[in-house]
Coordinates of C-alpha atoms and ligand atoms in Angstrom, one line a residue:
M1 CA -10.7 -19.8 35.5
K2 CA -8.2 -17.3 34.2
G3 CA -4.7 -18.1 33.0
L4 CA -1.8 -17.0 35.1
I5 CA 0.1 -15.1 32.5
Q6 CA 1.2 -11.4 32.7
D7 CA -1.1 -8.9 31.1
Q8 CA 1.4 -6.7 29.3
P9 CA -0.2 -4.3 26.8
L10 CA 1.0 -4.6 23.2
L11 CA 2.4 -1.2 22.6
I12 CA 4.2 0.2 19.5
S13 CA 7.0 1.7 21.8
S14 CA 8.0 -1.9 22.7
L15 CA 9.0 -2.5 19.1
I16 CA 11.5 0.3 19.0
S17 CA 12.7 -0.4 22.6
Y18 CA 13.4 -4.0 21.5
A19 CA 15.2 -2.9 18.2
G20 CA 17.2 -0.2 20.0
L21 CA 18.4 -2.7 22.6
Y22 CA 19.1 -5.8 20.5
H23 CA 19.6 -4.5 17.0
G24 CA 21.2 -1.1 17.9
E25 CA 23.8 -1.2 15.1
V26 CA 21.4 -2.5 12.4
E27 CA 21.2 0.2 9.8
I28 CA 18.3 2.3 8.5
V29 CA 19.4 3.7 5.2
S30 CA 17.5 6.6 3.6
R31 CA 17.8 8.5 0.4
T32 CA 17.0 12.0 1.7
V33 CA 15.0 14.7 0.1
E34 CA 18.1 16.9 0.6
G35 CA 20.1 14.5 -1.6
P36 CA 22.7 12.5 0.4
I37 CA 22.2 9.0 1.7
H38 CA 21.7 9.0 5.5
R39 CA 22.4 6.0 7.6
Y40 CA 22.3 5.2 11.3
G41 CA 21.2 2.3 13.6
Y42 CA 18.1 1.4 15.6
R43 CA 19.7 2.7 18.8
E44 CA 19.7 6.2 17.3
V45 CA 16.1 5.7 16.0
Q46 CA 15.1 4.9 19.6
R47 CA 16.9 7.9 21.0
R48 CA 15.6 10.3 18.4
S49 CA 12.0 9.1 18.6
R50 CA 12.2 9.8 22.3
Q51 CA 13.4 13.3 21.4
V52 CA 10.3 13.6 19.1
A53 CA 8.0 12.6 22.0
E54 CA 9.7 15.1 24.4
A55 CA 9.5 17.9 21.8
L56 CA 5.8 17.2 21.2
L57 CA 5.1 17.2 24.9
S58 CA 6.9 20.5 25.2
L59 CA 4.6 21.9 22.5
G60 CA 1.6 20.8 24.7
V61 CA 0.7 17.7 22.8
K62 CA -1.5 15.3 24.8
P63 CA -2.4 11.7 24.4
G64 CA -5.0 11.3 21.7
D65 CA -4.0 14.4 19.8
R66 CA -3.6 13.9 16.0
I67 CA -0.2 14.8 14.5
A68 CA 0.0 14.8 10.8
T69 CA 2.8 13.9 8.4
L70 CA 3.2 14.7 4.7
A71 CA 6.4 12.8 4.0
W72 CA 8.2 10.2 1.9
N73 CA 9.7 7.0 3.3
G74 CA 12.7 8.2 5.3
F75 CA 14.4 8.1 8.7
R76 CA 12.6 11.2 10.2
H77 CA 9.3 9.8 9.2
L78 CA 10.3 6.6 11.0
E79 CA 11.1 8.6 14.2
L80 CA 7.7 10.1 14.0
Y81 CA 6.1 6.7 13.7
F82 CA 7.5 5.7 17.0
G83 CA 7.7 9.1 18.8
I84 CA 4.1 10.2 18.2
S85 CA 2.4 6.8 18.8
G86 CA 4.8 6.0 21.6
L87 CA 3.6 8.9 23.7
G88 CA 0.0 8.0 23.2
A89 CA -0.8 10.6 20.4
V90 CA -2.0 9.6 17.0
L91 CA 0.2 9.6 13.9
H92 CA -1.8 10.8 11.0
T93 CA -0.1 10.0 7.7
I94 CA -1.5 12.1 4.9
N95 CA -1.1 11.0 1.2
P96 CA 0.6 14.0 -0.5
R97 CA -0.7 12.8 -3.9
L98 CA -4.2 13.7 -3.0
F99 CA -5.8 16.9 -4.4
P100 CA -5.2 20.0 -2.1
E101 CA -8.9 20.2 -1.3
Q102 CA -8.8 16.5 -0.1
I103 CA -5.8 17.2 2.1
V104 CA -7.6 20.2 3.6
Y105 CA -10.6 18.1 4.2
I106 CA -8.7 15.3 5.8
A107 CA -6.5 17.5 8.1
N108 CA -9.6 19.4 9.3
H109 CA -11.6 16.2 9.7
A110 CA -8.8 14.6 11.8
E111 CA -8.3 18.0 13.6
D112 CA -4.5 17.6 13.3
I113 CA -2.8 20.0 15.6
Y114 CA 0.8 19.9 14.2
L115 CA 1.9 19.0 10.6
F116 CA 5.3 17.6 9.9
L117 CA 6.3 17.9 6.2
D118 CA 9.2 17.0 4.0
L119 CA 10.9 19.9 2.1
T120 CA 9.2 18.7 -1.1
F121 CA 5.8 19.6 0.2
V122 CA 6.5 23.2 1.5
P123 CA 5.0 24.9 -1.6
Q124 CA 2.0 22.6 -1.5
V125 CA 1.3 23.3 2.2
E126 CA 1.9 27.0 1.8
S127 CA -1.0 27.2 -0.6
I128 CA -3.4 25.6 1.8
A129 CA -2.0 26.6 5.2
Q130 CA -4.7 29.2 5.9
E131 CA -7.4 26.6 5.5
L132 CA -5.9 24.1 8.0
K133 CA -8.1 25.2 10.9
S134 CA -6.7 23.1 13.7
V135 CA -3.0 23.2 12.9
K136 CA -1.0 25.1 15.5
G137 CA 2.3 24.8 13.8
F138 CA 4.3 23.3 10.9
V139 CA 7.5 21.4 11.3
V140 CA 9.7 21.1 8.2
M141 CA 11.6 17.8 8.4
T142 CA 15.1 19.0 7.7
D143 CA 18.0 20.8 9.4
E144 CA 18.7 24.5 9.8
E145 CA 21.1 24.5 6.8
H146 CA 18.3 23.3 4.5
M147 CA 15.4 25.3 6.0
P148 CA 13.6 27.1 3.1
R149 CA 12.3 30.6 3.0
T150 CA 8.7 30.0 3.5
S151 CA 5.4 31.8 4.1
L152 CA 4.2 29.0 6.4
P153 CA 3.1 30.5 9.7
R154 CA 4.4 29.2 13.0
V155 CA 7.0 27.2 11.3
M156 CA 9.7 25.1 13.0
C157 CA 12.8 23.1 11.9
Y158 CA 12.7 19.4 12.8
E159 CA 16.4 19.1 13.8
S160 CA 16.3 22.2 16.0
L161 CA 13.0 21.2 17.6
I162 CA 14.2 17.7 18.6
G163 CA 17.8 18.7 19.1
E164 CA 16.9 20.6 22.2
Q165 CA 15.6 17.4 23.8
K166 CA 17.4 14.9 26.0
G167 CA 16.1 11.7 24.4
E168 CA 15.6 10.1 27.8
Y169 CA 11.8 9.9 27.8
A170 CA 10.4 6.8 29.4
W171 CA 7.7 5.4 27.1
P172 CA 4.5 5.3 29.1
K173 CA 2.3 2.2 29.5
F174 CA -1.4 2.5 28.6
D175 CA -4.3 0.4 27.3
E176 CA -3.2 -1.5 24.1
Q177 CA -6.5 -0.6 22.5
T178 CA -5.4 3.1 22.4
A179 CA -5.5 4.7 18.9
S180 CA -2.0 4.8 17.4
S181 CA -2.3 5.9 13.8
L182 CA -4.8 7.2 11.3
C183 CA -4.9 6.7 7.6
Y184 CA -7.6 7.9 5.3
T185 CA -8.7 5.7 2.4
S186 CA -8.5 7.3 -0.9
G187 CA -12.0 6.3 -1.8
T188 CA -12.9 6.8 -5.4
T189 CA -16.3 8.2 -4.4
G190 CA -17.3 10.5 -1.6
N191 CA -15.0 11.9 1.0
P192 CA -12.0 10.0 2.3
K193 CA -12.7 8.0 5.5
G194 CA -10.2 7.6 8.3
V195 CA -9.1 4.1 9.5
L196 CA -7.9 4.4 13.1
Y197 CA -5.4 1.7 14.0
S198 CA -4.6 0.7 17.6
H199 CA -1.4 -0.3 19.3
R200 CA -2.7 -3.8 19.7
S201 CA -3.8 -4.2 16.1
T202 CA -0.4 -2.8 14.9
V203 CA 1.7 -5.2 17.1
L204 CA -0.5 -8.2 16.1
H205 CA -0.2 -7.2 12.5
S206 CA 3.6 -7.0 12.9
Y207 CA 3.8 -10.6 14.0
C208 CA 2.1 -11.4 10.7
V209 CA 4.6 -9.3 8.8
C210 CA 7.4 -11.3 10.4
S211 CA 5.8 -14.7 10.1
V212 CA 7.2 -17.0 7.5
D213 CA 3.8 -17.4 5.7
G214 CA 3.1 -13.7 6.2
L215 CA 5.7 -11.4 4.6
G216 CA 8.4 -13.6 6.1
L217 CA 10.5 -10.6 7.3
S218 CA 13.4 -11.5 9.5
G219 CA 16.5 -10.3 11.1
S220 CA 18.6 -11.6 8.2
D221 CA 16.7 -9.5 5.7
T222 CA 17.3 -6.0 4.3
V223 CA 13.9 -4.7 3.5
M224 CA 13.0 -1.8 1.3
P225 CA 9.4 -0.7 1.5
I226 CA 8.8 1.3 -1.6
V227 CA 5.1 1.3 -0.8
P228 CA 4.8 4.7 0.9
M229 CA 4.6 5.2 4.7
F230 CA 1.4 7.1 4.0
H231 CA -0.2 4.1 2.4
A232 CA -1.4 1.8 5.2
N233 CA 1.8 2.3 7.1
A234 CA 4.0 1.0 4.3
W235 CA 2.1 -2.3 4.6
G236 CA 3.2 -2.5 8.2
N237 CA 6.9 -2.9 7.4
P238 CA 8.4 -0.2 9.6
Y239 CA 6.9 -1.8 12.7
G240 CA 7.7 -5.4 11.5
A241 CA 11.3 -4.5 10.7
A242 CA 11.7 -3.1 14.3
M243 CA 10.1 -6.3 15.7
C244 CA 12.7 -8.5 14.0
G245 CA 15.6 -6.1 13.6
A246 CA 15.7 -6.1 9.8
K247 CA 17.9 -3.6 8.1
M248 CA 15.7 -1.1 6.4
V249 CA 16.2 1.0 3.3
F250 CA 14.0 4.0 2.4
P251 CA 13.9 5.4 -1.1
G252 CA 12.6 8.9 -0.3
E253 CA 10.9 10.6 -3.2
K254 CA 12.8 8.9 -6.0
M255 CA 10.9 5.9 -7.3
D256 CA 12.1 5.7 -10.9
G257 CA 13.7 2.5 -12.1
Q258 CA 17.3 3.7 -11.9
S259 CA 17.0 5.1 -8.3
I260 CA 15.3 2.0 -7.1
F261 CA 17.8 -0.2 -8.8
E262 CA 20.7 1.7 -7.2
L263 CA 19.4 1.1 -3.7
L264 CA 18.5 -2.5 -4.3
D265 CA 22.0 -3.1 -5.5
Q266 CA 24.1 -1.0 -3.3
E267 CA 22.3 -1.9 -0.1
K268 CA 21.9 -5.6 -1.0
V269 CA 18.2 -5.5 -0.4
T270 CA 16.7 -9.0 0.0
L271 CA 13.0 -8.1 0.2
T272 CA 11.1 -5.2 -1.3
L273 CA 7.5 -4.3 -1.6
A274 CA 5.5 -2.0 -4.0
V275 CA 2.5 -1.7 -6.3
P276 CA 2.8 -3.0 -9.9
T277 CA 3.4 0.5 -11.4
V278 CA 6.7 0.8 -9.6
W279 CA 7.8 -2.7 -10.8
L280 CA 6.9 -1.7 -14.4
M281 CA 9.4 1.1 -14.1
L282 CA 12.1 -1.1 -12.5
L283 CA 11.7 -3.9 -15.1
Q284 CA 11.9 -1.4 -17.9
Y285 CA 15.1 0.0 -16.5
L286 CA 16.6 -3.5 -16.1
R287 CA 15.6 -4.4 -19.7
E288 CA 17.2 -1.3 -21.1
T289 CA 20.5 -1.5 -19.1
G290 CA 20.9 -5.3 -18.9
R291 CA 21.4 -5.0 -15.1
K292 CA 20.6 -7.9 -12.8
L293 CA 19.3 -8.3 -9.2
P294 CA 21.8 -10.6 -7.6
F295 CA 20.9 -9.9 -4.0
L296 CA 17.2 -9.6 -4.2
K297 CA 15.3 -12.7 -3.0
R298 CA 11.7 -11.7 -2.7
V299 CA 9.3 -9.1 -4.2
V300 CA 5.9 -8.5 -2.7
I301 CA 3.4 -7.1 -5.2
G302 CA 0.1 -5.8 -4.0
G303 CA -2.3 -2.9 -4.1
S304 CA -3.6 -3.9 -7.5
A305 CA -3.2 -7.1 -9.5
P306 CA 0.2 -7.6 -11.2
P307 CA 0.0 -9.0 -14.8
K308 CA 1.2 -12.6 -15.0
S309 CA 3.9 -11.5 -17.3
M310 CA 5.4 -9.4 -14.4
I311 CA 5.5 -12.4 -12.0
R312 CA 7.1 -14.4 -14.8
T313 CA 9.8 -11.9 -15.6
F314 CA 10.9 -11.5 -12.0
E315 CA 11.0 -15.2 -11.5
E316 CA 12.4 -16.5 -14.8
E317 CA 14.7 -13.6 -15.8
Y318 CA 15.9 -12.4 -12.5
G319 CA 15.5 -15.4 -10.1
V320 CA 13.4 -13.4 -7.7
Q321 CA 10.5 -15.0 -5.9
V322 CA 7.2 -13.1 -6.2
Y323 CA 4.7 -12.9 -3.4
H324 CA 1.4 -11.6 -4.5
G325 CA -0.4 -10.0 -1.6
W326 CA -3.8 -8.5 -1.1
G327 CA -5.2 -6.2 1.6
M328 CA -6.8 -2.9 2.3
T329 CA -6.1 0.2 4.4
E330 CA -9.0 -1.1 6.5
M331 CA -7.1 -4.3 7.1
S332 CA -3.8 -2.8 8.3
P333 CA -3.4 -3.9 5.4
L334 CA -2.4 -7.6 5.2
G335 CA -5.2 -10.0 4.2
T336 CA -3.8 -12.7 2.0
V337 CA -0.2 -13.6 0.9
G338 CA 0.6 -15.9 -2.0
N339 CA 2.9 -18.4 -0.4
L340 CA 2.8 -21.9 -1.8
K341 CA 2.0 -24.9 0.3
L342 CA 4.2 -28.0 0.7
K343 CA 2.0 -29.9 -1.8
H344 CA 2.6 -27.3 -4.5
Q345 CA 6.4 -27.6 -4.4
G346 CA 6.7 -30.3 -7.0
L347 CA 4.1 -28.9 -9.4
P348 CA 5.0 -27.9 -13.0
Y349 CA 5.9 -24.2 -13.2
E350 CA 2.8 -23.2 -15.1
E351 CA 0.6 -24.7 -12.4
R352 CA 2.5 -22.9 -9.7
M353 CA 2.2 -19.7 -11.7
N354 CA -1.6 -20.1 -11.7
I355 CA -1.7 -20.4 -8.0
K356 CA 0.8 -17.5 -7.6
S357 CA -1.2 -15.2 -9.7
K358 CA -4.2 -15.5 -7.4
Q359 CA -4.3 -12.8 -4.7
G360 CA -2.9 -15.0 -2.1
R361 CA -3.7 -17.5 0.7
A362 CA -5.6 -16.8 3.9
I363 CA -3.3 -16.1 6.8
Y364 CA -4.0 -16.7 10.4
G365 CA -5.7 -13.7 11.9
V366 CA -7.9 -12.8 8.9
D367 CA -11.2 -14.7 8.5
L368 CA -12.5 -14.6 4.9
K369 CA -15.8 -15.6 3.3
I370 CA -17.6 -15.0 0.1
V371 CA -21.4 -14.5 0.0
D372 CA -24.3 -14.3 -2.5
A373 CA -26.6 -11.3 -2.9
Q374 CA -28.7 -12.5 0.2
G375 CA -25.6 -12.8 2.3
N376 CA -25.5 -16.6 2.3
E377 CA -22.0 -18.1 2.4
L378 CA -20.8 -19.4 -1.0
A379 CA -18.8 -22.6 -1.6
R380 CA -15.0 -22.5 -1.2
D381 CA -14.5 -24.3 -4.5
G382 CA -12.5 -21.8 -6.4
K383 CA -15.4 -21.3 -8.8
A384 CA -18.3 -19.6 -7.0
F385 CA -17.7 -15.8 -6.7
G386 CA -19.3 -13.1 -4.7
P387 CA -18.6 -10.2 -2.3
L388 CA -15.6 -10.9 -0.1
L389 CA -16.1 -10.4 3.6
V390 CA -13.4 -10.2 6.3
R391 CA -13.0 -10.0 10.0
G392 CA -10.1 -10.1 12.5
P393 CA -8.1 -8.3 15.1
W394 CA -6.4 -5.9 12.7
I395 CA -9.5 -5.1 10.6
A396 CA -11.4 -1.8 11.1
S397 CA -14.6 -1.9 13.1
G398 CA -15.7 1.6 11.9
Y399 CA -14.3 4.8 10.4
F400 CA -13.0 7.7 12.4
K401 CA -15.9 9.8 13.8
G402 CA -18.4 7.3 12.6
E403 CA -18.2 8.4 9.0
G404 CA -20.1 6.0 6.7
G405 CA -22.1 4.6 9.6
G406 CA -21.8 1.0 10.7
I407 CA -19.4 -1.0 8.5
I408 CA -19.6 -4.4 10.1
D409 CA -22.5 -6.8 10.6
D410 CA -23.6 -8.5 13.8
E411 CA -20.9 -11.1 13.5
G412 CA -18.1 -8.6 12.8
W413 CA -17.9 -9.1 9.0
F414 CA -16.7 -6.2 6.9
D415 CA -17.5 -6.1 3.2
T416 CA -14.3 -5.4 1.3
G417 CA -16.1 -4.2 -1.9
D418 CA -14.1 -6.8 -3.7
V419 CA -15.7 -9.7 -5.6
A420 CA -13.7 -12.9 -5.3
T421 CA -13.5 -16.7 -5.4
L422 CA -12.0 -18.8 -2.5
D423 CA -10.6 -22.3 -3.1
P424 CA -10.4 -25.1 -0.5
D425 CA -6.8 -24.3 0.3
G426 CA -7.7 -20.7 1.2
Y427 CA -6.3 -19.1 -2.0
M428 CA -8.4 -16.1 -2.9
Q429 CA -8.8 -14.6 -6.3
I430 CA -10.3 -11.2 -6.9
T431 CA -12.5 -11.2 -10.0
D432 CA -13.3 -7.5 -9.6
R433 CA -14.1 -4.5 -7.5
A434 CA -17.9 -4.7 -7.0
K435 CA -18.2 -1.3 -8.7
D436 CA -16.1 -2.3 -11.7
V437 CA -17.7 -5.6 -12.6
I438 CA -19.2 -5.4 -16.1
K439 CA -22.8 -6.6 -16.1
S440 CA -23.5 -7.9 -19.6
G441 CA -26.9 -9.5 -20.2
G442 CA -27.2 -10.9 -16.7
E443 CA -23.6 -12.3 -16.8
W444 CA -20.7 -10.8 -15.0
I445 CA -17.5 -10.0 -16.9
S446 CA -14.3 -9.5 -14.8
S447 CA -12.5 -6.3 -15.9
I448 CA -9.4 -7.5 -14.0
D449 CA -9.2 -10.8 -15.9
L450 CA -9.5 -9.0 -19.2
E451 CA -6.8 -6.5 -18.2
N452 CA -4.5 -9.3 -17.1
D453 CA -4.9 -11.1 -20.4
V454 CA -4.3 -7.9 -22.5
M455 CA -1.2 -7.0 -20.4
G456 CA 0.3 -10.3 -21.6
H457 CA 0.6 -8.7 -25.1
P458 CA 4.1 -7.4 -25.6
G459 CA 2.8 -4.2 -27.2
V460 CA 0.7 -3.2 -24.2
A461 CA 2.1 -0.9 -21.4
E462 CA -1.1 -0.5 -19.5
A463 CA -4.8 -1.5 -20.0
A464 CA -8.1 -0.8 -18.4
V465 CA -11.5 -2.4 -19.1
I466 CA -14.7 -0.6 -18.2
G467 CA -18.4 -1.2 -18.8
V468 CA -20.2 1.3 -21.0
P469 CA -23.9 1.4 -21.3
H470 CA -25.4 -0.8 -24.0
P471 CA -29.1 -0.7 -25.2
K472 CA -29.4 -4.5 -25.4
W473 CA -26.9 -6.0 -23.0
D474 CA -27.1 -3.3 -20.3
E475 CA -23.3 -2.9 -20.3
R476 CA -20.5 -4.1 -22.6
P477 CA -16.7 -4.0 -22.1
L478 CA -14.6 -1.3 -23.6
L479 CA -10.8 -1.7 -23.6
L480 CA -8.5 1.3 -23.1
V481 CA -4.9 0.7 -23.9
V482 CA -1.6 2.6 -23.5
R483 CA 0.8 1.2 -26.1
N484 CA 4.5 0.5 -25.3
E485 CA 6.7 3.2 -26.8
G486 CA 7.5 2.8 -30.4
V487 CA 5.2 -0.2 -30.8
E488 CA 2.4 -0.4 -33.5
I489 CA -0.5 -2.6 -32.6
S490 CA -4.0 -2.4 -34.1
K491 CA -7.3 -2.8 -32.5
E492 CA -8.0 -6.0 -34.5
E493 CA -4.7 -7.6 -33.4
L494 CA -5.6 -7.0 -29.8
L495 CA -9.1 -8.3 -30.1
D496 CA -7.8 -11.4 -31.9
Y497 CA -5.3 -11.9 -29.1
L498 CA -8.2 -11.8 -26.6
R499 CA -10.4 -14.1 -28.7
K500 CA -7.9 -16.8 -28.2
R501 CA -8.0 -16.4 -24.5
V502 CA -11.5 -15.6 -23.3
A503 CA -15.0 -16.6 -24.0
K504 CA -16.5 -14.9 -27.1
W505 CA -19.1 -12.9 -25.1
Q506 CA -16.4 -11.5 -22.9
V507 CA -14.3 -10.0 -25.7
P508 CA -14.5 -6.2 -25.5
D509 CA -16.7 -4.5 -28.1
D510 CA -14.1 -1.8 -28.9
V511 CA -10.6 -0.7 -28.2
V512 CA -9.4 2.9 -27.7
F513 CA -5.7 3.8 -27.6
V514 CA -4.8 6.5 -25.1
D515 CA -1.6 8.2 -24.0
E516 CA -2.2 7.6 -20.4
L517 CA -4.8 6.3 -17.9
P518 CA -5.9 8.1 -14.7
H519 CA -4.8 6.7 -11.3
T520 CA -5.8 7.3 -7.7
A521 CA -3.5 8.7 -5.2
T522 CA -2.4 5.2 -4.3
G523 CA -1.7 4.2 -7.9
K524 CA -4.9 2.3 -8.7
L525 CA -6.7 2.7 -12.0
L526 CA -9.3 5.4 -11.5
K527 CA -12.2 3.6 -13.2
S528 CA -14.9 5.9 -11.9
K529 CA -13.3 8.7 -14.0
L530 CA -13.0 6.5 -17.0
R531 CA -16.6 5.5 -16.7
E532 CA -17.6 9.1 -16.5
D533 CA -15.4 10.1 -19.5
Y534 CA -16.7 7.2 -21.7
K535 CA -20.3 7.1 -20.6
N536 CA -21.5 8.4 -23.9
F537 CA -19.1 6.3 -26.0
K538 CA -20.7 4.8 -29.1
L539 CA -19.8 1.1 -29.4
P540 CA -19.7 -0.2 -32.9
Ligands
LIG1 P1 -6.2 0.4 -0.4 O1 -7.0 0.5 0.8 O2 -5.9 1.7 -1.1 O3 -5.0 -0.4 -0.2 O4 -7.1 -0.4 -1.5 C1 -7.5 -1.7 -1.2 C2 -8.1 -2.3 -2.5 O5 -7.0 -2.4 -3.4 C3 -8.6 -3.7 -2.3 O6 -9.9 -3.7 -1.8 C4 -8.6 -4.2 -3.7 O7 -9.6 -3.8 -4.5 C5 -7.3 -3.6 -4.3 N1 -6.2 -4.5 -4.2 C6 -5.3 -4.6 -3.2 N2 -4.4 -5.6 -3.5 C7 -4.8 -6.1 -4.6 C8 -4.3 -7.2 -5.5 N3 -3.2 -7.9 -5.1 N4 -5.0 -7.5 -6.6 C9 -6.1 -6.8 -6.9 N5 -6.6 -5.8 -6.2 C10 -5.9 -5.4 -5.1

């Protein structure tokens, strides 16, 4: 027997319709590429995203067509989020930090037919425009006054394009499983692969963004997603903010400590989200200037593991709660969030810190399990570790155009490529990326654990641990360190520091001081490059 409940499709357009109607005055504040701060309300977002849809239809765009963006977090990008998906086309957010040849590959693979770009990226796109085979036109996301002289062919100005439209478009209804947006993973090996989200997966994920044990976003928040809108849809925040009518602040291209501080302070931001590198810059600025964060209540840190010292600094020095989250582009991206349970409330701070520094707790909607090499499920005891598998209604079932073949097993499990422990309460701790684990004499050494420990040393700005070939042990750990400016630390001092914290056989064999470490386009340590660079390194 079927239930007698209406079958309304879960569509992205319903999010902006709701926000426009009930939170019309709530502000979206953007630091623009042109310079000034721009502000308006959800009612305007709703009208202008309708204009975007009308403009695209007038250009001949049809449902299912891919429309690319190369843009920072800002109000026009938000309008494209709703306008493109709302009409049934696919928003393809491209990461501008990728190499030009990767951008060409991605745009051609996706067969993007229009490309919307921020002013910042005009020179970059000019240099590759001829290679973008499917692109029929380029739209610079600015007004006539700021339109640059450009060699881009078939170029249009965003404000002129949408300005001609009425903004009365009635959002169409269609199957909720329809593709809504596309985001390529910045894989460290092989070509990037496209994750194709649906309207349904996006709306369900938004409920999670707004649930208290998810990101806890609500209509009484001011949220600033610093995580880019080209990185797993800014972790779903633009959609979640519309779902609950949260005020939203977009930092544009300026992510240095001072610029971020100014927005946090002036706009009274209560919740903000970014990868650890961004927080390092902010914390350094706060230290240097003595500024405080009186309005900020919660910081979400994800994308890579924050050092414990970072969590501690936010909480102890600035009174800001830290939520450590984990996820992947393939997971929309929320997988786990580090909220505490009732039973943890009275625990001593150190014990709460230990829980908080794990990658987070299972949330409803994401099934997690860890397995051994044969695929048998391992114990949820917080000790056993193995490949982490996930499944759920906002997790990818395959990559765009079938790249990479089948990615889920018969029961729907997707192998994240992470190695983790799970405890009985559902807290997950990543011990490593499967590729980064150091295999020393049959034992596994977690590079992440070592990095986390080293980062606790006040002289260390950033650290990476990689395995280098060893004749006897197969692999041994090598520690690469970027020192804090003006600080002198020796190799022996660092190794001694580690000897007090980890088992003897896990202590790296050597330390190399470097000026900087390589990162991927989403800010993660690029360990494949380090392994390549140091593959002939002679350990003492
Ligand atoms: P991406 O798809 O670019 O977001 O990358 C996803 C990967 O980033 C995950 O599979 C993890 O390896 C890593 N990652 C994400 N969040 C965390 C975290 N909190 N701690 C450690 N690694 C993380």
